Coordinates of C-alpha atoms and ligand atoms in Angstrom, one line a residue:
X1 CA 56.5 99.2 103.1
X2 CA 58.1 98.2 99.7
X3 CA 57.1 94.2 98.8
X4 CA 59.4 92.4 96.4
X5 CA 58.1 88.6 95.6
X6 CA 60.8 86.4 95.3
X7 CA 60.3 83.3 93.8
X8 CA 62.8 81.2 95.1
X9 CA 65.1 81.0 98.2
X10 CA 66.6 83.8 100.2
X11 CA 69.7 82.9 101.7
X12 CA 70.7 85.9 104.5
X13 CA 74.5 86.5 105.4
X14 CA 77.5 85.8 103.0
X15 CA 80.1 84.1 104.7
X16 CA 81.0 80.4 103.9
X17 CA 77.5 78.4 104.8
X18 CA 76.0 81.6 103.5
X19 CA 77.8 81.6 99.8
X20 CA 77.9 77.9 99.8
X21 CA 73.9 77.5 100.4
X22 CA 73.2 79.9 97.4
X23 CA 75.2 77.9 94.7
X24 CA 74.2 74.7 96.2
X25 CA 70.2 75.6 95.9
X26 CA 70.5 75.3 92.0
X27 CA 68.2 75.5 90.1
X28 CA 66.2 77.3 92.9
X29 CA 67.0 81.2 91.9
X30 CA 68.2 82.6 94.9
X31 CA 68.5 86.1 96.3
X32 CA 71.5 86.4 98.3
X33 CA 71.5 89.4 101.0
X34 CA 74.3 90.9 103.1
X35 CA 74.1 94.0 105.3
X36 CA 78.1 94.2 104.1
X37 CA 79.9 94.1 101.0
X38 CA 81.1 90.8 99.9
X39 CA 83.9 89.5 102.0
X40 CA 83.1 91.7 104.7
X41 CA 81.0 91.4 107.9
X42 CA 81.8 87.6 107.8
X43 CA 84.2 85.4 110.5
X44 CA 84.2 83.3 107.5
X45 CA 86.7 85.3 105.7
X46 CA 88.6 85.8 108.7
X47 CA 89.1 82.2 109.9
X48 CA 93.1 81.6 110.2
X49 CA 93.0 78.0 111.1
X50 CA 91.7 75.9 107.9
X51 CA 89.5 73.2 107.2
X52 CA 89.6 69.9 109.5
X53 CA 89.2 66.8 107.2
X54 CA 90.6 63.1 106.8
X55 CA 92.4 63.6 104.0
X56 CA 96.2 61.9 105.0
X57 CA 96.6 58.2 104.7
X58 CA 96.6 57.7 108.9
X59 CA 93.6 59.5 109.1
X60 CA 89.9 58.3 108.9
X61 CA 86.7 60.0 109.1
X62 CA 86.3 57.8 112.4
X63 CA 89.2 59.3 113.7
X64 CA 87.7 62.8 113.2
X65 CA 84.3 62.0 114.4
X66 CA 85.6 60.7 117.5
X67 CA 87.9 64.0 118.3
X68 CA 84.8 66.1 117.5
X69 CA 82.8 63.7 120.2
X70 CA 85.6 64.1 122.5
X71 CA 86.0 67.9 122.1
X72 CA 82.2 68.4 122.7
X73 CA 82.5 67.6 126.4
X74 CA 79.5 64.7 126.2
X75 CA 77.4 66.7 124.3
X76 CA 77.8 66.0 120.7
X77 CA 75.6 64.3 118.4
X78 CA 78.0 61.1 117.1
X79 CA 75.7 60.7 113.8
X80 CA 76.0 64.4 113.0
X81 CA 79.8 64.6 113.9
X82 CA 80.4 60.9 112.0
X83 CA 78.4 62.7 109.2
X84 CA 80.4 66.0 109.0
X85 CA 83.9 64.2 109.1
X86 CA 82.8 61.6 106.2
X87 CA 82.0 64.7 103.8
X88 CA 84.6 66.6 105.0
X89 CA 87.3 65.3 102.2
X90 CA 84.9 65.7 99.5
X91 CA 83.8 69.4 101.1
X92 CA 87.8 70.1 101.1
X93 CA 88.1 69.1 97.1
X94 CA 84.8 71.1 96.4
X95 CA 86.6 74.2 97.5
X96 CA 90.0 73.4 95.9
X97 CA 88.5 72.7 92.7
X98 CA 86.9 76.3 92.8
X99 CA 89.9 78.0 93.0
X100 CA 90.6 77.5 96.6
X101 CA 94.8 77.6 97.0
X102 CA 95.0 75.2 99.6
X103 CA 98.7 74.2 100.3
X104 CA 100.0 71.0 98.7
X105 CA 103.1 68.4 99.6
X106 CA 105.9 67.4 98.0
X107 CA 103.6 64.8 96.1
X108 CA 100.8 67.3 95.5
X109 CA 98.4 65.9 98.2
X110 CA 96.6 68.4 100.6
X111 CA 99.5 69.3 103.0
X112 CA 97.5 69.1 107.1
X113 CA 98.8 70.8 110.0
X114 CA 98.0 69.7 113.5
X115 CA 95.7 71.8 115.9
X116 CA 94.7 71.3 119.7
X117 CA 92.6 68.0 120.5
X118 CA 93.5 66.7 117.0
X119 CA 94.8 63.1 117.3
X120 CA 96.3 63.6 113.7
X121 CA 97.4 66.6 111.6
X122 CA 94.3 67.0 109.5
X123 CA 93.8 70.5 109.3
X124 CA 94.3 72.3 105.7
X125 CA 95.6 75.1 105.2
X126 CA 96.3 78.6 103.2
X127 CA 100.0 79.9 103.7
X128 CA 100.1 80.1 107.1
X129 CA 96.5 81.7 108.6
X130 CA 95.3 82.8 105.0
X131 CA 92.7 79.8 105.0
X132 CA 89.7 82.0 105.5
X133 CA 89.9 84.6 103.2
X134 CA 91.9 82.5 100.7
X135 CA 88.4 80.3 100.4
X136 CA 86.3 82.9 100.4
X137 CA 87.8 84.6 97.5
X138 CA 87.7 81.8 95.5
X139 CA 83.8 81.0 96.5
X140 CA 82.3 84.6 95.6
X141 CA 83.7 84.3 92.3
X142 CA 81.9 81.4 91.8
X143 CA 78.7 82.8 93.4
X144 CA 79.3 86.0 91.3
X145 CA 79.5 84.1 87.8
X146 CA 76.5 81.7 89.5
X147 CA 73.5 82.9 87.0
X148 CA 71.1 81.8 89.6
X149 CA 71.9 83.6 92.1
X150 CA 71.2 87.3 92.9
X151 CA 73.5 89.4 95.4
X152 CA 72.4 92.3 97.5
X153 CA 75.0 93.6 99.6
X154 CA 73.6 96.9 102.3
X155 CA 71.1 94.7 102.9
X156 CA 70.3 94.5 106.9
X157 CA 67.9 91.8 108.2
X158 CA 65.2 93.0 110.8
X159 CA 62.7 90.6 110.7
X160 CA 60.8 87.1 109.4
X161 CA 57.8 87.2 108.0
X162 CA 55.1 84.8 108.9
X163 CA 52.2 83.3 108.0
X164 CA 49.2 82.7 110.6
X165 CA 50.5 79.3 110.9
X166 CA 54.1 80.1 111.7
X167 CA 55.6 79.4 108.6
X168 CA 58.6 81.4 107.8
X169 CA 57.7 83.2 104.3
X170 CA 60.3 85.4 103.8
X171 CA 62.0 88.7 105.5
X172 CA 62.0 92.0 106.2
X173 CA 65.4 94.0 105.5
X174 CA 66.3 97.7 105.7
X175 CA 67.8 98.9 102.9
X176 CA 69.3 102.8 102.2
X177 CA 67.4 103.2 105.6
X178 CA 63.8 101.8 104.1
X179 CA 61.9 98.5 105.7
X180 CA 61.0 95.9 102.3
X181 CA 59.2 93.2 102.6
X182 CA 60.8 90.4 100.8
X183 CA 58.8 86.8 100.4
X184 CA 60.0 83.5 99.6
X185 CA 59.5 80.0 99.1
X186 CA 62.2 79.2 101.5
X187 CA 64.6 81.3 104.0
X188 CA 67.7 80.3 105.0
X189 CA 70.0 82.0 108.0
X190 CA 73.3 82.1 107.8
X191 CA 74.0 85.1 110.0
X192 CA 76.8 84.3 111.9
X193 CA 77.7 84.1 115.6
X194 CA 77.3 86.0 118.7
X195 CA 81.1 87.7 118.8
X196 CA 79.6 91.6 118.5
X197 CA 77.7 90.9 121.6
X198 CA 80.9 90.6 123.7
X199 CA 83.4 93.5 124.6
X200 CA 86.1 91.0 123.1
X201 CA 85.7 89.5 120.3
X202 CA 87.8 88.0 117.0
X203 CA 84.9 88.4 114.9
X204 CA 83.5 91.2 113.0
X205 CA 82.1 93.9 115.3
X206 CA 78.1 93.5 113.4
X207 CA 77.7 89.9 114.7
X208 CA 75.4 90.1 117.1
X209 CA 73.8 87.3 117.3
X210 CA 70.7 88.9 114.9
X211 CA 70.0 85.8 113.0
X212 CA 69.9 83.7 116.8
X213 CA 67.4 86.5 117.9
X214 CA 65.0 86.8 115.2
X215 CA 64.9 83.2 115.1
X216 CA 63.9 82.9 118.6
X217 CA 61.2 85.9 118.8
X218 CA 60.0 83.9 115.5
X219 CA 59.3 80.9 117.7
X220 CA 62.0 78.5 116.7
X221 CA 63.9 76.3 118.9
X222 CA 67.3 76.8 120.1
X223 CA 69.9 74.9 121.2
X224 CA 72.5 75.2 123.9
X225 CA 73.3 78.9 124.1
X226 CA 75.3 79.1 126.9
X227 CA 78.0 77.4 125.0
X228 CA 80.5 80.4 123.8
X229 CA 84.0 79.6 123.1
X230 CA 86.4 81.5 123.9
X231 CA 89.7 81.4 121.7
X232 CA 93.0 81.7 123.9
X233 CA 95.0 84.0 121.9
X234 CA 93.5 87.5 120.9
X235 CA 96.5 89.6 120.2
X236 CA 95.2 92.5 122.8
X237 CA 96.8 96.0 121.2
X238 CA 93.4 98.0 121.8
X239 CA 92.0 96.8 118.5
X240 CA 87.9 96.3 118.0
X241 CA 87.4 93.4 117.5
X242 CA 90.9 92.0 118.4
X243 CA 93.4 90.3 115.5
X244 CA 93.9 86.4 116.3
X245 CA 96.8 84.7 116.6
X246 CA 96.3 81.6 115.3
X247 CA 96.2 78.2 117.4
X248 CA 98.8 76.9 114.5
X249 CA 101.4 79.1 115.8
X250 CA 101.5 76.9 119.5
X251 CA 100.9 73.9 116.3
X252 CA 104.6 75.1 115.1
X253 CA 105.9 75.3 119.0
X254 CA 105.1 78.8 119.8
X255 CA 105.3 79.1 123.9
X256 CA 102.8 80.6 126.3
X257 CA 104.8 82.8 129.0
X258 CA 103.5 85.0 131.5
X259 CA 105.2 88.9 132.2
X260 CA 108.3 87.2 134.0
X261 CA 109.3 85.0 130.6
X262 CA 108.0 81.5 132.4
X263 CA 106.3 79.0 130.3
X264 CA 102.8 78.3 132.6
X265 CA 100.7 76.2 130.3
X266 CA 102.2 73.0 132.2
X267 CA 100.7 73.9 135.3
X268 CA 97.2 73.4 134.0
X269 CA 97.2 70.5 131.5
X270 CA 99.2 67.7 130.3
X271 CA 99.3 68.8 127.1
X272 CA 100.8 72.5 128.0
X273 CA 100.5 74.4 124.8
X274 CA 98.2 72.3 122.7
X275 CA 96.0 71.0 125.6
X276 CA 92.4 71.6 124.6
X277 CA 91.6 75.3 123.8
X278 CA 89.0 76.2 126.8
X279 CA 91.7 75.2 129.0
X280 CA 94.5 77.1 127.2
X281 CA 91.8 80.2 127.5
X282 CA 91.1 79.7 131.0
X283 CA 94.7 79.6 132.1
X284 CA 95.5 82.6 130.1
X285 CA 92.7 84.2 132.0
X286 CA 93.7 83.1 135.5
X287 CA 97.4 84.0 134.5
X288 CA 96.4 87.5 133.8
X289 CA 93.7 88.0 136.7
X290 CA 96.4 87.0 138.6
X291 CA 98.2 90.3 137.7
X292 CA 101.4 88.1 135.9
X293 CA 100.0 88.8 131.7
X294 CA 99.4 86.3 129.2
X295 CA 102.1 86.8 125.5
X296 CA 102.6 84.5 123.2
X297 CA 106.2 84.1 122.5
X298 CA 106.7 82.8 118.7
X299 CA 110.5 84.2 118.6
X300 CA 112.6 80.5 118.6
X301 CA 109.3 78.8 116.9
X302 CA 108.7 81.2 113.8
X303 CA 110.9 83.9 114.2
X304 CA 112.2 85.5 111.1
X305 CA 109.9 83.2 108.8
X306 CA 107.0 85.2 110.4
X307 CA 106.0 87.2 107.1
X308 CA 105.7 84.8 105.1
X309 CA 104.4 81.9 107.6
X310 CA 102.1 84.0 109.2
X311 CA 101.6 87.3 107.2
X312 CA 97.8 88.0 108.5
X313 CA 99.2 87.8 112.1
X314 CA 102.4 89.1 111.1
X315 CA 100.8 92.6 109.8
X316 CA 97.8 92.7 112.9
X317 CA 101.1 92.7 115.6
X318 CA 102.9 94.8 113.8
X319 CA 100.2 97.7 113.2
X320 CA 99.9 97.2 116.6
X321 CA 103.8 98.1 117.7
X322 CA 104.6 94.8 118.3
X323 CA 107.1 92.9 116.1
X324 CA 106.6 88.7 116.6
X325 CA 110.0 88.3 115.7
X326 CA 111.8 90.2 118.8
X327 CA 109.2 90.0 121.1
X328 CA 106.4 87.7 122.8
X329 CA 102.9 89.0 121.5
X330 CA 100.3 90.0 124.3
X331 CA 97.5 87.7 124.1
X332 CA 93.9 87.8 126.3
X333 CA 91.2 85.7 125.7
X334 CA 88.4 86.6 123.2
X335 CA 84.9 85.1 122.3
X336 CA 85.5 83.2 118.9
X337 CA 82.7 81.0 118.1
X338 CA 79.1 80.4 119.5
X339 CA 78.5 76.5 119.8
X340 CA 74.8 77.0 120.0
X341 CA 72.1 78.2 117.8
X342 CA 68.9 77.7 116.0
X343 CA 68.1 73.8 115.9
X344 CA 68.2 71.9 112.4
X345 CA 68.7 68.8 111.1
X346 CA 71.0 67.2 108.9
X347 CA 69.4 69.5 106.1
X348 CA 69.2 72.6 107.8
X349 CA 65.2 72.6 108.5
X350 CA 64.8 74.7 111.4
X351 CA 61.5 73.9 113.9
X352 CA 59.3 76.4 111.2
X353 CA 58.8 75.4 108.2
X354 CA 60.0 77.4 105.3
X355 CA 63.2 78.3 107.6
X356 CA 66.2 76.4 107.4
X357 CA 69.8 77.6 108.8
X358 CA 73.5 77.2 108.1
X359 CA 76.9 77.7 110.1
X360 CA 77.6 79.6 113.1
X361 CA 73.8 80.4 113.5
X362 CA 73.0 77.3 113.6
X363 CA 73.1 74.5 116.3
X364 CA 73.5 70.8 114.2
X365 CA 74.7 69.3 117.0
X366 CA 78.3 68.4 115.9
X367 CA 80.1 70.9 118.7
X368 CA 78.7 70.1 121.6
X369 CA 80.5 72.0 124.4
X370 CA 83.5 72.5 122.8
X371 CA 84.2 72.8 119.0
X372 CA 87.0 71.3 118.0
X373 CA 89.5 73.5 115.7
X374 CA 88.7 74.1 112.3
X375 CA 85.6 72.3 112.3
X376 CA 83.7 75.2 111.7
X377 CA 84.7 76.4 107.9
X378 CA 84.0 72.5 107.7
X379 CA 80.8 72.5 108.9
X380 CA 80.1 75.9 107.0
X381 CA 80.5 73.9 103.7
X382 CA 79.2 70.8 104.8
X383 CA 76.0 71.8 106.2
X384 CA 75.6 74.9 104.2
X385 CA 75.4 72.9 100.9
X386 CA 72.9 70.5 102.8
X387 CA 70.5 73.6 103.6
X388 CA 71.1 75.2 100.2
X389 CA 69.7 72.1 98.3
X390 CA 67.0 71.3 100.9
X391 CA 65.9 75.3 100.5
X392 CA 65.7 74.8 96.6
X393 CA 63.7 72.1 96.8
X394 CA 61.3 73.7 99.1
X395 CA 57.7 73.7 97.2
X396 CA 55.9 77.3 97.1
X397 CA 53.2 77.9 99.3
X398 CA 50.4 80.6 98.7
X399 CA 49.6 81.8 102.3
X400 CA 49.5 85.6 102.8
X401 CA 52.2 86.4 105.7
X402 CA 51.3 88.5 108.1
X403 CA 51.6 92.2 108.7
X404 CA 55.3 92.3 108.8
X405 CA 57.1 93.1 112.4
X406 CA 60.6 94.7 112.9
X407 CA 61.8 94.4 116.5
X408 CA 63.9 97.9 117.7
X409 CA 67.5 98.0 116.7
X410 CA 69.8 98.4 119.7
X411 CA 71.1 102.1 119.8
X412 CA 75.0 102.0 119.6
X413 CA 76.1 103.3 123.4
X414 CA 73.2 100.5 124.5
X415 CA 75.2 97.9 122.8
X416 CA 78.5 98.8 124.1
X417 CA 77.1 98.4 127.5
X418 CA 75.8 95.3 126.9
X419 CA 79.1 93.7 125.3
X420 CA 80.9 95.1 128.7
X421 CA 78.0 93.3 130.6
X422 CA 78.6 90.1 128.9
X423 CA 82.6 90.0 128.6
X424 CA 82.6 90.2 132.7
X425 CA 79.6 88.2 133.8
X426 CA 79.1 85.5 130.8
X427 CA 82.7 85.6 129.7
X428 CA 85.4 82.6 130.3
X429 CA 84.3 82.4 134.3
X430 CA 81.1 82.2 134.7
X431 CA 79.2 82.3 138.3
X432 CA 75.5 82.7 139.5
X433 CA 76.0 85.9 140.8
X434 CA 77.4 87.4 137.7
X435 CA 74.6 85.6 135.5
X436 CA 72.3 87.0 137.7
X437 CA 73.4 91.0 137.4
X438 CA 74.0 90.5 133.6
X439 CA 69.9 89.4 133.3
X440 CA 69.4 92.5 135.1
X441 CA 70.8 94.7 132.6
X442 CA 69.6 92.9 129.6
X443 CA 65.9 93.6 131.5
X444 CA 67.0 97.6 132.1
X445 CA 68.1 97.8 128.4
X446 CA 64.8 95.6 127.4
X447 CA 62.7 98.1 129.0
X448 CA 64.2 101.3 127.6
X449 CA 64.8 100.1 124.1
X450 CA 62.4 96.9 123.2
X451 CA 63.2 93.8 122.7
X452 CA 66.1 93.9 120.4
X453 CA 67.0 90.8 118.3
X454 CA 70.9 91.2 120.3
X455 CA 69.0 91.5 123.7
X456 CA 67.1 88.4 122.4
X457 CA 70.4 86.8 121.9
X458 CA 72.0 88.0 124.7
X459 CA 69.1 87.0 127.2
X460 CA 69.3 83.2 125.8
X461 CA 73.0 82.8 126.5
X462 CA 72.5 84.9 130.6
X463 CA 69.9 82.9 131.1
X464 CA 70.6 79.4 130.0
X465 CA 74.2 79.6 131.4
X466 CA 72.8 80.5 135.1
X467 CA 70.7 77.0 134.5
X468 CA 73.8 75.1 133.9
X469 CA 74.8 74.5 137.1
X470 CA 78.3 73.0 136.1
X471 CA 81.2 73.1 134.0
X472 CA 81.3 71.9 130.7
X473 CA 83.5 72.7 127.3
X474 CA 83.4 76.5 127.1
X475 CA 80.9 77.0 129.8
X476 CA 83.3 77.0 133.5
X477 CA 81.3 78.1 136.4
X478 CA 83.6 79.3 139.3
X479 CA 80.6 77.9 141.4
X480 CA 79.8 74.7 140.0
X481 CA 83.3 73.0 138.6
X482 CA 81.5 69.9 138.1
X483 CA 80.1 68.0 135.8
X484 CA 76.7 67.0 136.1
X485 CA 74.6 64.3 133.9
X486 CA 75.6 65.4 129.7
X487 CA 72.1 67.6 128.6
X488 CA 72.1 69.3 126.3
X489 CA 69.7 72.6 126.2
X490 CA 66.7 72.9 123.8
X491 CA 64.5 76.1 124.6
X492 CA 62.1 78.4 122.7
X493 CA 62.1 81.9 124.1
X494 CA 58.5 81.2 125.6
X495 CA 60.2 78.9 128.2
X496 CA 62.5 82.2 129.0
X497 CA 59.1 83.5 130.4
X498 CA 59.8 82.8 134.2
X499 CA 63.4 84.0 134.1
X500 CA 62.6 87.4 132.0
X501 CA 59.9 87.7 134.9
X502 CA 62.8 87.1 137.3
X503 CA 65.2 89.5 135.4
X504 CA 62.7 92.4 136.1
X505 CA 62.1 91.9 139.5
Ligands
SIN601 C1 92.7 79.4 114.9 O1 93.3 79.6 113.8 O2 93.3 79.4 115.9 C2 91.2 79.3 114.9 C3 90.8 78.2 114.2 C4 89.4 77.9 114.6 O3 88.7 78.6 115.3 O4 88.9 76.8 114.2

């Protein structure tokens, strides 16, 4: 296997907390890999919503702590979350004064739309749903021009390397279809979420949960994996993954209606439309078990303002045959965002040294349960600058890893069956049963094709959501609608060990 020595950090995955990490590890040279091209491959760059921060005179960083707190169901960490809202202006500014075209007032100030479980309009925005790639163009230039940084884009991760004492020393990628060795004084993860695990997903198809799994079989610990959310409003015309509609739309007074035109949102939560967005994806769910459908109707809201409001939207509807303008969009539910991940602290250290992680991959404990909207390009910055510097600070170290291990890659038709598995038995409803037949088939595909970093992943969300016994944020058991005592989950995969014996029985 090739070796390439790297002296300096490797920073894996190019989305926001990926690109972000690499230009904030100056003067640290960093190698920057991504199994797609730039852009690509990433939620990041496919985020509609915007970035949550306090940036209006009634707002406060206070005020944004405490809806992050309350959106997290109990489980949030109120230092973290007070932490992330107090950088969030600053993160917000960082971006703009990169290039980033975030919409302005009349008096030039950052113009904030309001989003579910906000107690202010505080997210900001780019034309319409355009935050996502709008940022993202404007940070790869910078990494691009960055002399210290290093891109290499076809660049898939498959393992960490190790040295006798745990410590992460690098990775092994596939590249053109070769295994290299790569070692480093530091490694940081920033590898996304778990949506290309699930049937139905927003989020680029080759998430899946990689990052999580490596991380695991590595050793680290991990942190409430049974926490997926689900966002309400997938537009469902047969696309893999499925275009979002944006939770800004309901923000401008788009209606939820059901196959018969009746608004049903009112029926499960005070707050109809804009109630918190696992209930808005549960209802949606029940409304269409229940054989009545699930559309969005934006007609009287947005109507012929559509193109320009919402062109990302706009275009996924109408390649789909469905014009917003005339006609209510059909929406299903869709998993968005993994709350849980690879422990770190406030800097990004993971539980092995040398490792550190950044955005979705990660768990810093400011989502709890439930994220709230928009936190997550926010945290992406916030935290992804944090690792980035703590990386390039990292001293070297000269201990030989170990021979280098690549767990099996899951064949494609595998995969599929596995995202079926886990739409219908870890999806929105959630029961014991269910839990229980979707361990089953993680063990059947574990024994015929290894143990996959996605089966990895896959086996910590089955398995720690059949131990929650109640309902909490994005996790609703149809068996267990309580809440019990707030706990959060910390495992390593080595406490998996009974239920992977139970799996196989
Ligand atoms: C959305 O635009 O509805 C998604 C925003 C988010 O997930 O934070």
């Amino acid at each position: 296997m090739k070796r390439i020595r790297h002296d300096g950090v490797v920073v894996v995955g190019a989305g926001l907390a990926g690109l972000t990490a690499a230009l904030a590890a100056e003067p640290a040279k960093v190698l920057l890999l991504s199994g797609a091209p730039l852009n690509q491959g990433c939620s990041s760059a496919w985020a509609q919503g915007g970035m949550a921060a306090a940036l209006a005179a009634d707002d406060t960083p206070e005020l944004h702590a405490a809806d992050t707190v309350a959106a997290g169901a109990g489980l949030v960490d109120p230092d973290l979350a007070r932490l992330l809202a107090e950088e969030g202006p600053a993160a917000v500014r960082a971006l703009a004064a990169l290039g980033a075209p975030f919409d302005r007032a009349g008096d030039g100030d950052f113009a904030q739309s309001l989003e579910a479980a906000h107690s202010r309009a505080r997210v900001a925005r780019v034309k319409g749903d355009q935050a996502g790639r709008a940022i993202m163009e404007a940070v790869t230039v910078a990494v691009l021009a960055a002399r210290h940084v290093e891109v290499r884009t076809g660049a898939l991760l498959r393992g960490l390397l190790q040295d006798a004492d745990g410590r992460v020393r690098g990775v092994v990628v596939e590249q053109d279809g070769a295994l290299a060795e790569i070692t480093a004084r530091a490694t940081v993860l920033a590898t996304g979420g778990i949506g290309g695990l699930y049937a139905v997903t927003t989020t680029p198809a080759e998430l899946t949960g990689d990052g999580l799994g490596l991380a695991a079989l590595a050793g680290a610990a991990i942190a409430d994996p049974e926490f997926v959310q689900f966002h309400p409003t997938a537009i469902e015309i047969g696309r893999d993954p499925a275009p979002l509609a944006t939770e800004a739309l309901r923000g401008e007074g788009a209606v939820l209606i059901n196959a018969a035109g009746e608004r049903f949102m009112a029926h499960y939560h005070p707050d109809a439309e804009l109630a918190p967005r696992d209930v808005v994806a549960r209802a949606i769910h029940a409304e269409r078990e229940a054989g009545r459908g699930a559309f969005l109707d934006a007609r009287e809201a947005v109507g012929s303002h559509f193109p320009e409001e919402f062109p990302a939207v706009f275009a996924a509807c109408m390649g789909g045959g469905v014009d917003p303008r005339k006609e209510p969009i059909p929406v299903a539910p869709a998993c968005h965002y993994h709350m849980g991940g690879i422990v770190t602290d406030a800097e990004g250290r993971t539980s092995l040294p040398g490792l550190f992680a950044a955005g979705e991959c990660a768990s810093t404990g400011v989502h709890g349960a439930n994220r709230l909207a928009s936190n997550s390009l926010l945290e992406a910055a916030v935290f992804g600058a944090r690792a980035g510097r703590a990386a390039g600070k990292a001293a070297d170290t000269a201990t030989a890893p170990l021979p280098a291990v690549a767990p099996p890659r899951l064949p494609h038709m595998a995969l599929q069956s596995l995202r079926k598995a886990m739409s219908r038995d870890a999806g929105v409803v959630r029961d014991a049963a269910g839990l229980a037949r979707l361990l089953a088939t993680i063990a059947a595909l574990e024994n015929e094709h290894g143990q996959a970093a996605a089966l990895v992943a896959a086996r910590l969300v089955a398995t720690c959501a059949l131990a929650r016994a109640e309902s909490r944020g994005g996790h609703w058991r149809a068996d267990a609608t309580q809440q019990a005592e707030p706990r959060r989950t910390f495992l390593t995969l080595a406490d998996l060990e009974p239920a992977l014996k139970y799996a196989a029985e």
